[in-house]
Short mmCIF file of C-alpha atoms in Angstrom, two decimals:
data_model
loop_
_atom_site.label_atom_id
_atom_site.label_comp_id
_atom_site.label_asym_id
_atom_site.label_seq_id
_atom_site.Cartn_x
_atom_site.Cartn_y
_atom_site.Cartn_z
CA MET B 1 51.66 -53.47 -10.32
CA THR B 2 51.86 -50.45 -7.89
CA ASN B 3 55.29 -49.48 -6.53
CA PHE B 4 55.97 -47.22 -3.65
CA VAL B 5 59.10 -45.08 -3.37
CA ASP B 6 61.54 -44.94 -0.53
CA PHE B 7 62.19 -41.19 -0.68
CA ASN B 8 65.11 -41.31 1.86
CA GLN B 9 66.96 -43.58 -0.57
CA VAL B 10 65.99 -41.38 -3.47
CA GLU B 11 67.19 -38.25 -1.84
CA PHE B 12 70.54 -39.97 -0.89
CA LYS B 13 71.01 -40.91 -4.57
CA MET B 14 69.96 -37.44 -5.80
CA GLU B 15 72.72 -35.85 -3.77
CA LYS B 16 75.18 -37.67 -6.08
CA SER B 17 73.31 -36.80 -9.25
CA VAL B 18 74.70 -33.78 -11.22
CA ILE B 19 71.50 -33.40 -13.12
CA SER B 20 69.31 -33.53 -9.99
CA GLN B 21 71.50 -30.97 -8.26
CA PHE B 22 71.33 -28.80 -11.34
CA PHE B 23 67.52 -28.36 -10.95
CA ASN B 24 67.83 -27.42 -7.32
CA GLY B 25 66.21 -24.01 -6.77
CA ARG B 26 65.24 -23.65 -10.43
CA SER B 27 61.73 -23.21 -11.75
CA VAL B 28 60.44 -25.14 -14.77
CA PHE B 29 57.57 -24.38 -17.22
CA VAL B 30 55.84 -27.36 -18.78
CA THR B 31 53.24 -27.32 -21.53
CA GLY B 32 51.36 -30.44 -22.57
CA SER B 33 51.35 -31.65 -18.96
CA THR B 34 47.91 -33.38 -19.30
CA GLY B 35 49.32 -35.75 -22.03
CA LEU B 36 51.16 -39.01 -21.58
CA MET B 37 54.61 -37.55 -21.85
CA GLY B 38 53.73 -34.45 -19.83
CA LYS B 39 52.38 -36.44 -16.91
CA VAL B 40 55.53 -38.57 -16.69
CA LEU B 41 57.71 -35.51 -17.12
CA VAL B 42 56.12 -33.78 -14.17
CA TRP B 43 56.32 -37.03 -12.08
CA LYS B 44 59.98 -37.49 -12.93
CA LEU B 45 60.94 -33.96 -12.08
CA LEU B 46 59.31 -34.26 -8.63
CA TYR B 47 60.72 -37.69 -8.07
CA SER B 48 64.24 -37.37 -9.28
CA CYS B 49 64.77 -33.66 -8.81
CA PRO B 50 63.06 -32.98 -5.42
CA GLY B 51 65.05 -29.81 -4.93
CA ILE B 52 63.28 -28.18 -7.89
CA LYS B 53 61.65 -24.79 -6.84
CA ASN B 54 58.42 -24.82 -8.91
CA ILE B 55 56.95 -26.57 -11.81
CA PHE B 56 54.53 -24.36 -13.62
CA VAL B 57 52.02 -26.36 -15.75
CA LEU B 58 50.09 -24.76 -18.59
CA ILE B 59 46.58 -26.28 -18.60
CA ARG B 60 43.52 -25.19 -20.59
CA SER B 61 39.80 -25.59 -19.72
CA LYS B 62 38.29 -28.47 -21.68
CA ARG B 63 34.84 -29.95 -22.03
CA GLY B 64 33.44 -27.83 -19.22
CA LYS B 65 36.28 -28.65 -16.86
CA SER B 66 38.35 -25.79 -15.51
CA ALA B 67 42.21 -25.89 -15.67
CA LEU B 68 42.29 -26.35 -11.84
CA LEU B 69 39.86 -29.25 -11.99
CA ARG B 70 41.83 -31.01 -14.65
CA TYR B 71 45.00 -30.58 -12.64
CA GLN B 72 43.36 -32.06 -9.62
CA GLU B 73 42.29 -35.06 -11.71
CA ILE B 74 45.85 -35.50 -13.02
CA ILE B 75 47.48 -35.69 -9.53
CA LYS B 76 44.90 -38.26 -8.53
CA ALA B 77 46.03 -40.55 -11.30
CA PRO B 78 47.85 -43.86 -10.27
CA LEU B 79 51.25 -42.60 -11.36
CA PHE B 80 51.19 -40.02 -8.51
CA ASP B 81 50.18 -42.53 -5.88
CA SER B 82 53.77 -42.98 -4.54
CA ILE B 83 54.29 -39.18 -4.21
CA ARG B 84 50.87 -38.63 -2.74
CA LYS B 85 51.27 -41.30 -0.07
CA THR B 86 54.88 -40.83 0.92
CA ASN B 87 55.96 -37.18 0.20
CA LYS B 88 52.77 -35.27 -0.60
CA SER B 89 54.53 -31.97 0.14
CA LEU B 90 56.25 -32.23 -3.30
CA LEU B 91 52.90 -31.68 -5.09
CA SER B 92 52.87 -28.13 -3.61
CA LYS B 93 55.68 -27.34 -6.13
CA LEU B 94 53.16 -27.64 -8.98
CA GLN B 95 51.74 -24.27 -9.99
CA VAL B 96 48.78 -24.27 -12.40
CA VAL B 97 48.97 -21.73 -15.23
CA CYS B 98 45.52 -21.28 -16.78
CA GLY B 99 46.13 -20.82 -20.56
CA ASP B 100 46.11 -22.34 -23.95
CA VAL B 101 48.77 -22.46 -26.69
CA GLY B 102 46.02 -21.91 -29.26
CA LEU B 103 45.23 -18.43 -27.98
CA ASP B 104 47.10 -15.20 -28.62
CA GLY B 105 49.28 -14.47 -25.69
CA LEU B 106 48.69 -18.01 -24.59
CA GLY B 107 45.59 -16.88 -22.69
CA ILE B 108 47.76 -16.16 -19.63
CA THR B 109 47.04 -13.35 -17.25
CA GLN B 110 49.51 -10.47 -17.15
CA GLU B 111 50.40 -11.21 -13.46
CA MET B 112 51.17 -14.90 -14.25
CA LYS B 113 53.13 -13.84 -17.35
CA GLU B 114 55.39 -11.57 -15.38
CA ARG B 115 55.92 -14.31 -12.82
CA LEU B 116 56.95 -16.81 -15.52
CA ILE B 117 59.29 -14.19 -17.08
CA SER B 118 61.01 -13.61 -13.83
CA GLU B 119 61.20 -17.10 -12.32
CA VAL B 120 61.44 -19.70 -15.11
CA SER B 121 64.75 -20.94 -16.39
CA ILE B 122 63.88 -24.24 -18.05
CA VAL B 123 60.95 -24.79 -20.56
CA PHE B 124 59.60 -28.05 -21.85
CA HIS B 125 57.20 -27.40 -24.68
CA GLY B 126 55.15 -30.48 -25.37
CA ALA B 127 51.67 -29.06 -25.94
CA ALA B 128 50.31 -30.20 -29.35
CA THR B 129 47.22 -31.82 -30.91
CA LEU B 130 48.05 -35.46 -31.59
CA ASN B 131 44.91 -35.82 -33.68
CA LEU B 132 46.17 -37.15 -37.01
CA ASP B 133 42.80 -36.19 -38.58
CA ALA B 134 42.85 -32.62 -37.35
CA SER B 135 42.03 -29.90 -39.88
CA LEU B 136 45.07 -28.00 -41.26
CA THR B 137 43.89 -24.82 -39.52
CA GLU B 138 43.64 -26.54 -36.13
CA ALA B 139 46.99 -28.35 -36.48
CA ILE B 140 48.87 -25.22 -37.59
CA ASN B 141 47.36 -23.10 -34.84
CA LEU B 142 48.20 -25.52 -31.95
CA ASN B 143 51.34 -27.22 -33.24
CA THR B 144 53.07 -24.49 -35.28
CA THR B 145 51.63 -21.12 -34.14
CA GLY B 146 51.45 -22.38 -30.61
CA THR B 147 55.16 -22.94 -30.59
CA LEU B 148 55.73 -19.46 -31.97
CA ARG B 149 53.60 -18.05 -29.15
CA MET B 150 55.69 -19.99 -26.62
CA LEU B 151 58.95 -18.82 -28.07
CA GLU B 152 57.70 -15.13 -27.99
CA LEU B 153 56.96 -15.44 -24.34
CA CYS B 154 60.33 -17.09 -23.62
CA SER B 155 62.09 -14.32 -25.51
CA ASP B 156 61.27 -12.11 -22.42
CA MET B 157 62.45 -14.69 -19.82
CA LYS B 158 65.33 -13.14 -17.88
CA ASN B 159 66.96 -16.35 -16.78
CA LEU B 160 66.12 -18.79 -19.65
CA GLU B 161 68.77 -21.51 -19.89
CA ALA B 162 66.99 -24.14 -22.07
CA PHE B 163 63.87 -24.42 -24.21
CA VAL B 164 63.22 -28.10 -25.14
CA HIS B 165 60.74 -28.47 -28.00
CA PHE B 166 59.11 -31.87 -28.39
CA SER B 167 58.86 -32.72 -31.99
CA THR B 168 58.41 -36.17 -33.67
CA ALA B 169 60.74 -38.46 -35.48
CA PHE B 170 58.10 -38.72 -38.23
CA CYS B 171 58.10 -35.03 -39.16
CA HIS B 172 60.35 -35.54 -42.28
CA VAL B 173 58.58 -38.39 -44.14
CA ASP B 174 60.28 -37.51 -47.45
CA LEU B 175 63.68 -38.52 -46.17
CA ASP B 176 64.94 -42.17 -46.27
CA THR B 177 67.21 -41.49 -43.24
CA LEU B 178 66.53 -38.76 -40.71
CA ASP B 179 69.72 -37.41 -39.16
CA GLU B 180 69.86 -35.29 -36.03
CA GLU B 181 69.46 -31.90 -37.75
CA VAL B 182 66.69 -29.57 -38.97
CA HIS B 183 65.65 -29.90 -42.65
CA LYS B 184 63.90 -26.73 -43.62
CA SER B 185 60.52 -26.97 -45.27
CA THR B 186 60.15 -25.67 -48.81
CA PHE B 187 57.37 -23.47 -47.56
CA ASP B 188 57.70 -20.12 -45.71
CA VAL B 189 56.24 -21.20 -42.37
CA TYR B 190 54.96 -17.70 -41.55
CA ASN B 191 53.02 -17.65 -44.82
CA ILE B 192 51.35 -20.98 -43.77
CA ILE B 193 50.56 -19.44 -40.36
CA ARG B 194 48.86 -16.52 -41.99
CA LEU B 195 46.81 -18.84 -44.28
CA PRO B 196 43.49 -18.46 -42.42
CA SER B 197 43.69 -14.69 -42.72
CA TRP B 198 43.26 -14.66 -46.41
CA LEU B 199 41.66 -18.13 -47.24
CA ASN B 200 38.37 -19.37 -45.91
CA GLU B 201 38.13 -22.75 -44.24
CA ASN B 202 36.51 -24.57 -47.16
CA SER B 203 39.29 -23.43 -49.48
CA ILE B 204 41.88 -24.56 -46.99
CA LYS B 205 40.37 -28.01 -46.77
CA MET B 206 40.38 -28.21 -50.59
CA VAL B 207 44.11 -27.37 -50.82
CA THR B 208 45.22 -29.38 -47.77
CA PRO B 209 46.10 -32.65 -49.53
CA HIS B 210 48.26 -30.81 -52.06
CA LEU B 211 49.75 -28.53 -49.50
CA ILE B 212 50.89 -31.12 -47.04
CA ASN B 213 52.10 -33.71 -49.68
CA PRO B 214 54.08 -36.00 -49.07
CA HIS B 215 52.97 -35.90 -45.49
CA PRO B 216 50.19 -38.36 -44.65
CA ASN B 217 48.43 -36.03 -42.22
CA THR B 218 48.36 -32.50 -40.85
CA TYR B 219 50.05 -33.62 -37.63
CA THR B 220 53.46 -34.46 -39.13
CA PHE B 221 53.23 -31.48 -41.47
CA SER B 222 52.58 -28.96 -38.73
CA LYS B 223 55.30 -30.44 -36.51
CA ARG B 224 57.82 -30.08 -39.29
CA LEU B 225 56.88 -26.42 -39.72
CA ALA B 226 57.19 -26.02 -35.94
CA GLU B 227 60.81 -27.10 -36.19
CA ASP B 228 61.36 -24.30 -38.70
CA VAL B 229 60.00 -21.83 -36.22
CA VAL B 230 62.17 -23.13 -33.35
CA SER B 231 65.35 -23.07 -35.45
CA ASP B 232 64.66 -19.43 -36.29
CA PHE B 233 65.13 -18.50 -32.66
CA TYR B 234 68.52 -20.08 -32.54
CA PRO B 235 71.08 -18.95 -31.26
CA GLN B 236 69.28 -15.97 -29.78
CA LEU B 237 67.52 -18.42 -27.38
CA PRO B 238 68.93 -21.69 -25.96
CA VAL B 239 66.50 -23.85 -27.92
CA VAL B 240 66.85 -27.58 -28.72
CA ILE B 241 64.67 -30.09 -30.52
CA ALA B 242 63.85 -33.54 -29.18
CA ARG B 243 62.24 -36.02 -31.63
CA PRO B 244 60.67 -39.12 -29.98
CA SER B 245 59.45 -41.96 -32.17
CA ILE B 246 56.24 -43.78 -31.23
CA VAL B 247 55.86 -43.38 -27.53
CA THR B 248 54.86 -46.59 -25.74
CA PRO B 249 54.04 -47.57 -22.09
CA ALA B 250 56.63 -47.13 -19.29
CA LEU B 251 59.36 -49.63 -18.87
CA LYS B 252 59.86 -48.96 -15.16
CA GLU B 253 58.75 -45.45 -14.22
CA PRO B 254 56.49 -44.16 -12.80
CA LEU B 255 54.91 -47.62 -12.81
CA PRO B 256 55.90 -50.56 -15.04
CA GLY B 257 53.49 -50.59 -18.00
CA TRP B 258 51.87 -47.35 -17.08
CA VAL B 259 49.94 -45.65 -19.94
CA ASP B 260 46.99 -43.38 -20.20
CA ASN B 261 45.72 -43.97 -23.74
CA LEU B 262 45.29 -46.79 -26.28
CA ASN B 263 46.98 -45.02 -29.13
CA GLY B 264 49.46 -46.76 -31.50
CA PRO B 265 50.72 -50.34 -30.73
CA THR B 266 49.07 -50.45 -27.30
CA GLY B 267 45.63 -50.01 -28.91
CA ILE B 268 46.36 -52.64 -31.51
CA LEU B 269 47.41 -55.15 -28.88
CA ALA B 270 44.33 -54.29 -26.65
CA ALA B 271 41.87 -54.54 -29.58
CA GLY B 272 43.50 -57.82 -30.75
CA GLY B 273 43.26 -59.19 -27.24
CA LYS B 274 39.63 -58.24 -26.99
CA GLY B 275 38.96 -60.16 -30.22
CA VAL B 276 37.61 -57.06 -32.10
CA LEU B 277 40.64 -56.58 -34.24
CA ARG B 278 41.44 -59.48 -36.68
CA SER B 279 43.60 -57.92 -39.31
CA VAL B 280 46.15 -55.13 -39.54
CA LEU B 281 47.66 -53.74 -42.76
CA CYS B 282 51.31 -53.96 -41.93
CA ASN B 283 54.51 -55.31 -43.17
CA SER B 284 55.54 -57.83 -40.45
CA GLU B 285 59.19 -57.76 -41.51
CA TYR B 286 59.65 -54.04 -41.00
CA THR B 287 61.26 -52.75 -37.76
CA THR B 288 59.19 -50.85 -35.22
CA GLU B 289 60.46 -47.49 -34.02
CA ALA B 290 59.23 -47.01 -30.49
CA VAL B 291 60.48 -45.59 -27.26
CA PRO B 292 59.10 -46.25 -23.72
CA VAL B 293 57.71 -43.01 -22.20
CA ASP B 294 60.14 -43.04 -19.24
CA PHE B 295 63.16 -43.23 -21.67
CA ALA B 296 61.78 -40.40 -23.63
CA ILE B 297 61.24 -38.28 -20.54
CA ASN B 298 64.65 -39.21 -19.09
CA ALA B 299 66.09 -38.00 -22.41
CA VAL B 300 64.50 -34.61 -22.49
CA ILE B 301 65.53 -33.89 -18.93
CA VAL B 302 69.15 -34.74 -19.73
CA ILE B 303 68.88 -32.62 -22.90
CA ALA B 304 67.65 -29.69 -20.94
CA TRP B 305 70.52 -29.93 -18.50
CA LYS B 306 73.12 -30.35 -21.31
CA THR B 307 71.71 -27.35 -23.14
CA ALA B 308 71.84 -25.23 -20.03
CA ILE B 309 75.45 -26.02 -19.08
CA THR B 310 76.82 -25.76 -22.59
CA LYS B 311 78.31 -22.29 -22.89
CA GLN B 312 79.91 -22.58 -26.36
CA LYS B 313 76.90 -22.83 -28.68
CA ALA B 314 77.07 -24.81 -31.90
CA ASN B 315 76.61 -23.08 -35.32
CA VAL B 316 73.27 -24.97 -35.81
CA ILE B 317 70.46 -25.84 -33.49
CA PRO B 318 71.08 -29.17 -31.58
CA VAL B 319 68.60 -31.88 -32.51
CA TYR B 320 68.23 -35.30 -30.73
CA ASN B 321 66.41 -38.29 -32.19
CA LEU B 322 64.85 -40.13 -29.26
CA THR B 323 64.96 -43.46 -31.06
CA GLN B 324 66.44 -46.88 -30.37
CA HIS B 325 67.95 -47.19 -33.98
CA ASN B 326 68.80 -50.90 -34.00
CA LEU B 327 69.99 -51.03 -30.38
CA ASN B 328 67.18 -53.55 -29.52
CA PRO B 329 65.29 -53.95 -32.81
CA MET B 330 61.98 -55.71 -33.10
CA THR B 331 59.87 -56.33 -36.17
CA TRP B 332 56.14 -55.57 -36.33
CA GLY B 333 55.71 -59.37 -36.57
CA ALA B 334 57.73 -59.90 -33.37
CA VAL B 335 55.69 -57.21 -31.62
CA MET B 336 52.38 -58.80 -32.46
CA ALA B 337 53.65 -62.34 -31.54
CA LYS B 338 54.91 -61.06 -28.12
CA GLY B 339 51.71 -59.16 -27.57
CA ARG B 340 49.54 -62.16 -28.46
CA GLU B 341 51.71 -64.43 -26.16
CA GLU B 342 51.21 -62.18 -23.20
CA THR B 343 47.50 -61.57 -23.98
CA MET B 344 47.01 -65.32 -23.80
CA LYS B 345 48.65 -65.41 -20.37
CA ASN B 346 46.81 -62.36 -19.05
CA PRO B 347 43.58 -62.11 -21.09
CA PHE B 348 41.28 -59.15 -21.01
CA GLU B 349 37.79 -59.13 -19.58
CA LEU B 350 34.70 -59.21 -21.89
CA MET B 351 36.45 -60.61 -24.92
CA LEU B 352 34.10 -60.76 -27.90
CA TRP B 353 36.13 -63.52 -29.70
CA TYR B 354 39.23 -65.64 -29.36
CA PRO B 355 42.27 -63.42 -30.15
CA THR B 356 43.49 -64.57 -33.54
CA GLY B 357 44.34 -61.37 -35.32
CA SER B 358 47.09 -61.31 -37.94
CA LEU B 359 49.23 -58.94 -40.02
CA THR B 360 49.27 -58.67 -43.82
CA SER B 361 50.76 -56.31 -46.31
CA ASN B 362 48.26 -57.42 -48.96
CA ARG B 363 45.52 -54.87 -49.28
CA PHE B 364 43.04 -57.31 -50.85
CA ILE B 365 43.42 -59.90 -48.09
CA HIS B 366 43.18 -57.19 -45.49
CA THR B 367 39.97 -55.79 -46.95
CA TYR B 368 38.46 -59.30 -47.10
CA LYS B 369 39.25 -59.90 -43.51
CA VAL B 370 37.93 -56.57 -42.35
CA ILE B 371 34.62 -57.14 -44.09
CA CYS B 372 34.26 -60.72 -42.86
CA TYR B 373 35.73 -60.46 -39.34
CA HIS B 374 35.14 -56.80 -38.40
CA TRP B 375 32.06 -55.34 -40.11
CA ILE B 376 29.76 -58.32 -40.58
CA PRO B 377 30.10 -59.39 -36.87
CA ALA B 378 29.63 -55.82 -35.75
CA TYR B 379 26.40 -55.43 -37.73
CA LEU B 380 25.15 -58.89 -36.46
CA ILE B 381 25.93 -58.07 -32.80
CA ASP B 382 24.34 -54.57 -33.08
CA GLY B 383 21.35 -56.11 -34.84
CA ILE B 384 20.81 -58.58 -32.00
CA LEU B 385 21.20 -55.79 -29.41
CA PHE B 386 18.66 -53.70 -31.26
CA LEU B 387 16.14 -56.57 -31.22
CA LEU B 388 16.76 -57.02 -27.49
CA GLY B 389 16.29 -53.31 -26.81
CA GLN B 390 19.85 -52.88 -25.64
CA LYS B 391 22.41 -50.16 -26.46
CA ARG B 392 24.34 -50.79 -29.68
CA PHE B 393 28.07 -50.24 -29.63
CA MET B 394 29.94 -52.65 -31.97
CA ILE B 395 29.66 -50.54 -35.23
CA ARG B 396 30.89 -47.50 -33.32
CA VAL B 397 33.82 -49.56 -31.97
CA GLN B 398 34.72 -50.89 -35.33
CA GLN B 399 34.50 -47.37 -36.85
CA LYS B 400 37.07 -46.16 -34.27
CA ILE B 401 39.29 -49.17 -34.98
CA SER B 402 39.03 -48.50 -38.74
CA ASP B 403 39.94 -44.78 -38.31
CA GLY B 404 42.87 -45.68 -36.14
CA LEU B 405 44.21 -48.29 -38.53
CA ARG B 406 43.77 -45.97 -41.53
CA VAL B 407 46.09 -43.36 -40.04
CA LEU B 408 48.48 -45.91 -38.62
CA GLN B 409 49.08 -47.88 -41.69
CA TYR B 410 51.22 -45.20 -43.29
CA PHE B 411 53.74 -45.89 -40.51
CA THR B 412 53.46 -49.69 -40.48
CA LEU B 413 53.99 -50.06 -44.20
CA ARG B 414 57.37 -48.24 -44.28
CA ASN B 415 60.76 -48.99 -42.90
CA TRP B 416 62.07 -46.02 -40.92
CA ASP B 417 65.69 -45.07 -40.24
CA PHE B 418 66.43 -42.48 -37.51
CA THR B 419 69.97 -42.00 -36.43
CA ASN B 420 70.64 -41.22 -32.79
CA ASP B 421 74.43 -40.56 -32.53
CA ARG B 422 74.09 -37.34 -30.56
CA LEU B 423 71.60 -38.98 -28.13
CA LEU B 424 74.01 -41.87 -27.47
CA ALA B 425 77.01 -39.57 -27.09
CA LEU B 426 75.06 -37.61 -24.52
CA ARG B 427 74.03 -40.78 -22.66
CA ASP B 428 77.72 -41.96 -22.65
CA SER B 429 78.83 -38.65 -21.13
CA LEU B 430 76.78 -39.06 -18.01
CA SER B 431 78.04 -40.21 -14.64
CA GLU B 432 77.12 -43.74 -13.41
CA VAL B 433 74.50 -42.29 -11.08
CA ASP B 434 72.90 -40.10 -13.69
CA ARG B 435 72.99 -42.83 -16.31
CA GLU B 436 71.05 -45.05 -13.92
CA THR B 437 68.69 -42.26 -12.65
CA PHE B 438 67.90 -41.01 -16.24
CA SER B 439 68.19 -44.32 -18.05
CA ILE B 440 68.06 -44.52 -21.79
CA ASP B 441 69.57 -48.03 -22.05
CA PHE B 442 67.55 -49.52 -24.86
CA GLU B 443 69.96 -52.51 -25.00
CA LYS B 444 69.08 -53.54 -21.44
CA MET B 445 65.34 -53.91 -22.01
CA ASP B 446 63.90 -57.32 -21.20
CA MET B 447 61.28 -57.52 -23.94
CA ASP B 448 59.30 -60.40 -22.31
CA ILE B 449 58.85 -58.55 -19.11
CA TYR B 450 58.14 -55.26 -20.95
CA PHE B 451 55.34 -56.72 -23.08
CA ARG B 452 53.80 -58.39 -20.17
CA ASN B 453 53.75 -55.03 -18.35
CA CYS B 454 52.36 -53.31 -21.44
CA ILE B 455 49.37 -55.75 -21.50
CA LEU B 456 48.83 -55.45 -17.71
CA GLY B 457 49.20 -51.69 -17.98
CA ALA B 458 46.67 -51.35 -20.81
CA ARG B 459 44.34 -53.70 -18.86
CA GLN B 460 44.59 -51.81 -15.57
CA TYR B 461 45.16 -48.16 -16.42
CA CYS B 462 43.23 -47.74 -19.69
CA LEU B 463 40.46 -50.35 -19.52
CA LYS B 464 40.11 -50.16 -15.71
CA GLU B 465 40.13 -53.97 -15.41
CA ASP B 466 41.00 -55.44 -12.05
CA PRO B 467 44.13 -57.61 -12.12
CA ALA B 468 42.16 -60.02 -9.84
CA SER B 469 39.87 -60.82 -12.76
CA ILE B 470 42.66 -62.47 -14.77
CA PRO B 471 41.88 -66.09 -13.62
CA LYS B 472 38.29 -65.76 -14.63
CA ALA B 473 39.31 -64.22 -17.94
CA ARG B 474 41.60 -67.28 -18.53
CA LYS B 475 38.52 -69.54 -18.21
CA THR B 476 36.61 -67.36 -20.63
CA LEU B 477 39.49 -67.58 -23.08
CA LYS B 478 39.31 -71.37 -23.02
CA VAL B 479 35.63 -71.29 -23.88
CA LEU B 480 36.26 -68.97 -26.74
CA TYR B 481 39.05 -71.21 -27.96
CA VAL B 482 36.62 -74.10 -28.17
CA LEU B 483 34.07 -71.88 -30.00
CA ASP B 484 36.67 -70.75 -32.38
CA LEU B 485 37.59 -74.32 -33.24
CA VAL B 486 33.95 -75.12 -33.86
CA VAL B 487 33.59 -72.13 -36.20
CA ILE B 488 36.68 -73.16 -38.02
CA TYR B 489 35.41 -76.77 -38.34
CA LEU B 490 32.07 -75.51 -39.58
CA LYS B 491 33.73 -73.13 -42.06
CA TYR B 492 35.79 -75.93 -43.59
CA ALA B 493 32.78 -78.23 -43.61
CA LEU B 494 30.77 -75.63 -45.44
CA VAL B 495 33.51 -75.17 -48.06
CA ALA B 496 33.77 -78.98 -48.40
CA TRP B 497 29.99 -79.23 -48.91
CA LEU B 498 29.98 -76.41 -51.49
CA LEU B 499 32.78 -78.12 -53.44
CA TYR B 500 30.97 -81.39 -53.29
CA LYS B 501 27.78 -79.74 -54.64
CA VAL B 502 29.79 -78.10 -57.41
CA TYR B 503 31.38 -81.47 -58.32
CA ALA B 504 28.05 -83.22 -58.17
CA THR B 505 26.44 -80.66 -60.51
CA VAL B 506 29.30 -80.82 -62.98
CA SER B 507 29.22 -84.61 -62.98
CA ALA B 508 25.47 -84.64 -63.63
CA VAL B 509 25.91 -82.31 -66.62
CA MET B 510 28.81 -84.32 -67.95
#
């Protein structure tokens, strides 16, 4: 699946790209560069805007790893293979900024702060905790107050032309239709930010469900409040909000199917393909709202360019919903069917059972299947491993799956409606070269090829399974199919025997 780039051809095309030329000689500041979108954003800026001066990336130390070490691990990832092997000098444009949006002053040294203030003209703010189970204190500190800290820094930037805030299309769960505008929260965001200063953590946990209602989690709540903060800086700063829906593996760039995590639909397809996920609480007739990561990144780059060149500012802050909105709609049922089809063609290694998972919107049926097909097998397998003196893992795996499904079901049991008129108008205004270079053409997606690459990408990049193992995995799949048929036959035979015994008992009594 690895592609290598002909940079001579790229540079020729970039000479005709208005957007690429715009970034020539400009410096960019990126937060959230260690996440899925951040990595692709950095890659795309290097690849399609090779004349860029510097890309400052804010990285924090984590789990004993320094910011510099984490940066070195990032550029060794497969998505940077093409740049590393054909034009490695581009990587020298990356400048590591040691810091953390969760700290006052962002934890940046005064020397680096002065450099950012004097050099940076475009800011992409994507740093956030995506943990849907994060405490309210953590979510507010990173997602809301972190955004405020970034804006305060940017207020001092001498040449700031665009500040693109990465929000989420799911931050206004109380609206049936989400238009491309900010809807102010009923709360004073700054009072929420000050909450930990006058309320202890236990009290905050107690009031959290009532405070965030109707939001299903602290993530969407804190991201909604962050939009309030961003809008308060408009029009003093050239701020703009971009709201992607569920971000899925890459369509084409940097590699077809590239992904670095198993969150969302990708995790469901992988768990189903492994045979450990047999039931998902979901309305199969509802439409999915998802955007390939390369489309989302292309959009935010174009949005930054448009914001910078627009001299006549609108009365209200510009907002772009990065959603497909019926351009190439697919139901959850179709997603699962396509995923299962491609999983059968390109099965995973170490499958625990034949992939026969299904969707249901009936909570009783879902609970029954989870008990019978998730938890009972997990306890049996771990019990056998315990007796054999081996490390147990199945209960832990099922707990992770259960936690993931619990937070995901809020989104799979609702039909979402996100308009994207401003996004499409922006897309239609691009030149032919820029529309191809920074593609957001949902209508042209070949879904068969895309799902195949999603499965292969999850297999290779997340689960680290060698593509060469697919033929062997297909043989394993055939064996599991036969075993599944045997189990089904035995199950029906058992039911038939029980019915016979009941009939015989009743007949004897009669």
